[in-house]
mmCIF file of C-alpha atoms in Angstrom:
data_model
loop_
_atom_site.group_PDB
_atom_site.id
_atom_site.type_symbol
_atom_site.label_atom_id
_atom_site.label_comp_id
_atom_site.label_asym_id
_atom_site.label_seq_id
_atom_site.Cartn_x
_atom_site.Cartn_y
_atom_site.Cartn_z
ATOM 1 C CA MET A 304 172.125 -123.225 44.686
ATOM 2 C CA LYS A 305 174.191 -119.870 45.149
ATOM 3 C CA ALA A 306 172.440 -118.170 42.140
ATOM 4 C CA LEU A 307 169.390 -118.434 44.292
ATOM 5 C CA GLN A 308 170.689 -117.111 47.950
ATOM 6 C CA THR A 309 172.320 -114.083 46.065
ATOM 7 C CA LEU A 310 168.922 -113.248 44.493
ATOM 8 C CA PHE A 311 167.239 -114.167 48.079
ATOM 9 C CA VAL A 312 169.955 -111.026 49.810
ATOM 10 C CA PHE A 313 169.278 -108.956 47.385
ATOM 11 C CA ALA A 314 166.120 -108.852 47.796
ATOM 12 C CA VAL A 315 166.675 -108.988 51.623
ATOM 13 C CA GLY A 316 168.352 -106.199 51.453
ATOM 14 C CA VAL A 317 165.796 -104.507 48.297
ATOM 15 C CA VAL A 318 162.971 -104.807 51.479
ATOM 16 C CA LEU A 319 164.952 -103.827 54.125
ATOM 17 C CA ALA A 320 166.172 -100.205 52.186
ATOM 18 C CA LEU A 321 162.659 -99.629 51.361
ATOM 19 C CA ALA A 322 160.852 -100.210 55.311
ATOM 20 C CA LEU A 323 164.185 -98.051 56.456
ATOM 21 C CA GLY A 324 163.071 -95.473 54.228
ATOM 22 C CA PHE A 325 159.192 -95.671 54.516
ATOM 23 C CA ALA A 326 160.621 -95.340 58.308
ATOM 24 C CA GLU A 327 162.283 -92.062 57.579
ATOM 25 C CA LEU A 328 165.239 -93.459 59.660
ATOM 26 C CA THR A 329 167.784 -92.057 56.993
ATOM 27 C CA ARG A 330 166.808 -88.784 58.440
ATOM 28 C CA PRO A 331 168.598 -87.881 61.060
ATOM 29 C CA GLU A 332 166.525 -85.113 62.388
ATOM 30 C CA HIS A 333 163.842 -88.366 62.854
ATOM 31 C CA ILE A 334 166.765 -90.287 65.014
ATOM 32 C CA LEU A 335 167.768 -87.613 67.072
ATOM 33 C CA GLY A 336 163.934 -87.108 67.806
ATOM 34 C CA TRP A 337 163.565 -90.579 69.300
ATOM 35 C CA VAL A 338 166.424 -88.867 72.040
ATOM 36 C CA ASP A 339 165.688 -86.030 72.609
ATOM 37 C CA VAL A 340 164.073 -86.197 75.919
ATOM 38 C CA ARG A 341 162.515 -82.436 75.677
ATOM 39 C CA HIS A 342 161.105 -82.889 71.924
ATOM 40 C CA TRP A 343 160.536 -86.606 72.082
ATOM 41 C CA ASP A 344 159.130 -88.314 69.024
ATOM 42 C CA PRO A 345 157.940 -91.487 69.870
ATOM 43 C CA SER A 346 157.269 -92.499 66.364
ATOM 44 C CA LEU A 347 160.837 -94.760 66.157
ATOM 45 C CA LEU A 348 158.883 -97.029 68.937
ATOM 46 C CA PHE A 349 156.475 -98.535 66.383
ATOM 47 C CA VAL A 350 159.294 -99.241 64.102
ATOM 48 C CA MET A 351 161.544 -100.777 66.556
ATOM 49 C CA LEU A 352 158.003 -102.844 67.828
ATOM 50 C CA GLY A 353 157.386 -103.989 64.196
ATOM 51 C CA ALA A 354 160.934 -104.776 63.303
ATOM 52 C CA THR A 355 161.372 -107.096 66.556
ATOM 53 C CA SER A 356 157.820 -109.022 65.753
ATOM 54 C CA ALA A 357 158.846 -110.102 62.342
ATOM 55 C CA TYR A 358 162.405 -111.072 64.009
ATOM 56 C CA ALA A 359 160.557 -112.663 66.817
ATOM 57 C CA ILE A 360 158.381 -114.777 64.233
ATOM 58 C CA ALA A 361 160.926 -115.429 61.601
ATOM 59 C CA HIS A 362 163.180 -116.904 64.777
ATOM 60 C CA ARG A 363 160.875 -119.001 65.489
ATOM 61 C CA ILE A 364 159.962 -120.612 62.462
ATOM 62 C CA ALA A 365 164.187 -121.073 61.963
ATOM 63 C CA LEU A 366 164.461 -123.024 65.224
ATOM 64 C CA ARG A 367 161.454 -125.530 64.307
ATOM 65 C CA ARG A 368 163.190 -126.156 60.787
ATOM 66 C CA GLU A 369 165.518 -129.136 60.233
ATOM 67 C CA ARG A 370 168.069 -127.601 58.265
ATOM 68 C CA ALA A 371 168.478 -123.873 57.211
ATOM 69 C CA GLN A 372 167.159 -123.448 53.571
ATOM 70 C CA LEU A 373 169.219 -121.519 51.942
ATOM 71 C CA CYS A 374 172.054 -121.399 53.491
ATOM 72 C CA ARG A 375 174.043 -121.904 56.904
ATOM 73 C CA LEU A 376 171.969 -120.618 59.974
ATOM 74 C CA ASP A 377 173.658 -119.041 62.678
ATOM 75 C CA LEU A 378 171.761 -118.947 65.389
ATOM 76 C CA PRO A 379 172.677 -116.778 68.749
ATOM 77 C CA THR A 380 173.407 -118.596 71.987
ATOM 78 C CA ARG A 381 174.833 -116.628 74.512
ATOM 79 C CA THR A 382 173.044 -114.556 77.100
ATOM 80 C CA ALA A 383 175.699 -112.649 78.825
ATOM 81 C CA VAL A 384 175.880 -109.108 79.353
ATOM 82 C CA ASP A 385 179.713 -108.516 79.621
ATOM 83 C CA ALA A 386 182.276 -105.656 79.272
ATOM 84 C CA LYS A 387 181.799 -105.868 75.646
ATOM 85 C CA LEU A 388 178.752 -105.928 74.669
ATOM 86 C CA LEU A 389 178.356 -102.754 77.499
ATOM 87 C CA VAL A 390 181.073 -101.082 75.355
ATOM 88 C CA GLY A 391 180.186 -101.852 72.284
ATOM 89 C CA ALA A 392 176.337 -100.762 72.907
ATOM 90 C CA SER A 393 177.838 -97.448 74.617
ATOM 91 C CA ILE A 394 179.438 -96.636 71.847
ATOM 92 C CA PHE A 395 176.887 -97.489 69.138
ATOM 93 C CA GLY A 396 174.040 -95.240 71.104
ATOM 94 C CA THR A 397 176.656 -92.249 71.469
ATOM 95 C CA GLY A 398 177.665 -92.267 67.771
ATOM 96 C CA TRP A 399 173.706 -92.414 67.030
ATOM 97 C CA ALA A 400 172.369 -90.038 69.462
ATOM 98 C CA ILE A 401 175.484 -87.573 68.125
ATOM 99 C CA GLY A 402 175.081 -88.132 64.084
ATOM 100 C CA GLY A 403 170.988 -89.469 63.928
ATOM 101 C CA VAL A 404 172.523 -92.180 62.087
ATOM 102 C CA CYS A 405 173.357 -96.265 62.027
ATOM 103 C CA PRO A 406 175.174 -98.233 59.534
ATOM 104 C CA GLY A 407 172.112 -99.370 58.126
ATOM 105 C CA PRO A 408 170.201 -96.236 57.209
ATOM 106 C CA ALA A 409 173.565 -95.143 56.387
ATOM 107 C CA PHE A 410 174.250 -96.975 52.745
ATOM 108 C CA THR A 411 170.198 -96.549 52.271
ATOM 109 C CA THR A 412 171.340 -92.731 52.443
ATOM 110 C CA LEU A 413 174.288 -92.963 50.442
ATOM 111 C CA GLY A 414 172.430 -95.098 47.585
ATOM 112 C CA GLY A 415 169.674 -91.883 47.336
ATOM 113 C CA GLY A 416 173.153 -89.744 46.406
ATOM 114 C CA GLN A 417 173.188 -87.343 49.500
ATOM 115 C CA SER A 418 176.960 -87.359 49.739
ATOM 116 C CA TRP A 419 176.976 -85.803 52.886
ATOM 117 C CA ILE A 420 176.673 -89.559 54.490
ATOM 118 C CA VAL A 421 180.239 -89.974 53.653
ATOM 119 C CA ALA A 422 181.168 -88.165 56.491
ATOM 120 C CA PHE A 423 179.835 -90.871 58.708
ATOM 121 C CA ILE A 424 180.855 -94.068 56.831
ATOM 122 C CA LEU A 425 184.362 -93.548 56.372
ATOM 123 C CA PRO A 426 184.972 -93.294 60.026
ATOM 124 C CA MET A 427 182.477 -95.985 60.307
ATOM 125 C CA PHE A 428 185.117 -98.294 58.437
ATOM 126 C CA VAL A 429 188.139 -96.708 59.959
ATOM 127 C CA GLY A 430 186.631 -98.283 63.884
ATOM 128 C CA LEU A 431 185.566 -101.127 62.460
ATOM 129 C CA TRP A 432 189.206 -101.834 60.472
ATOM 130 C CA LEU A 433 190.716 -100.619 64.452
ATOM 131 C CA GLY A 434 188.569 -102.811 65.484
ATOM 132 C CA ALA A 435 189.106 -105.958 64.254
ATOM 133 C CA PRO A 436 191.658 -107.421 66.346
ATOM 134 C CA HIS A 437 189.518 -107.116 69.152
ATOM 135 C CA ARG A 438 186.424 -108.680 67.136
ATOM 136 C CA LEU A 439 189.294 -111.899 65.973
ATOM 137 C CA GLY A 440 190.451 -112.524 69.602
ATOM 138 C CA GLN A 441 193.671 -110.543 69.502
ATOM 139 C CA GLY A 442 192.986 -107.276 71.399
ATOM 140 C CA LEU A 443 192.452 -106.886 75.221
ATOM 141 C CA GLY A 444 192.083 -109.692 77.400
ATOM 142 C CA TRP A 445 188.424 -108.645 77.746
ATOM 143 C CA PHE A 446 187.538 -108.707 74.341
ATOM 144 C CA ARG A 447 189.006 -112.676 73.320
ATOM 145 C CA ARG A 448 186.568 -115.257 72.344
ATOM 146 C CA ARG A 449 186.270 -117.661 74.999
ATOM 147 C CA GLU A 450 183.534 -120.128 73.890
ATOM 148 C CA ARG A 451 181.675 -120.090 70.439
ATOM 149 C CA SER A 452 178.543 -117.490 70.851
ATOM 150 C CA VAL A 453 176.197 -119.294 67.902
ATOM 151 C CA ALA A 454 174.768 -122.527 67.145
ATOM 152 C CA VAL A 455 174.828 -123.845 63.642
ATOM 153 C CA LEU A 456 172.152 -125.381 61.571
ATOM 154 C CA PRO A 457 173.623 -127.333 58.600
#
């Protein structure tokens, strides 16, 4: 079963990388066109609509199953908009608007042999490393985990 899980995850990764490439999310100027109010490019809206529609369908299917097919399925249960969410979203959005790159497309771009993306990925890993104590509940009080935020299907 482990080999099937690995193959499935690999296939999903390939599909995601292809989708990011076809949608041109690996090109910073495309992303910057989305956030530039003066010269707004609405094409990213269709990418987001397609992605959220596909997720909504898959989510409904997952909820109807008695158990997950290939691995444990963690479904989000928290709906609170708290300081942690707002700070994280603000940092992510600021980085996205400044650089025109987000993590998924960054790795796709790296796979395409574009060395400039290393200047984005290395600081991203530093930020993940610095933020790890907060995610693990060892940091500031408002970052501490107070409740389980996912429901687990066996």
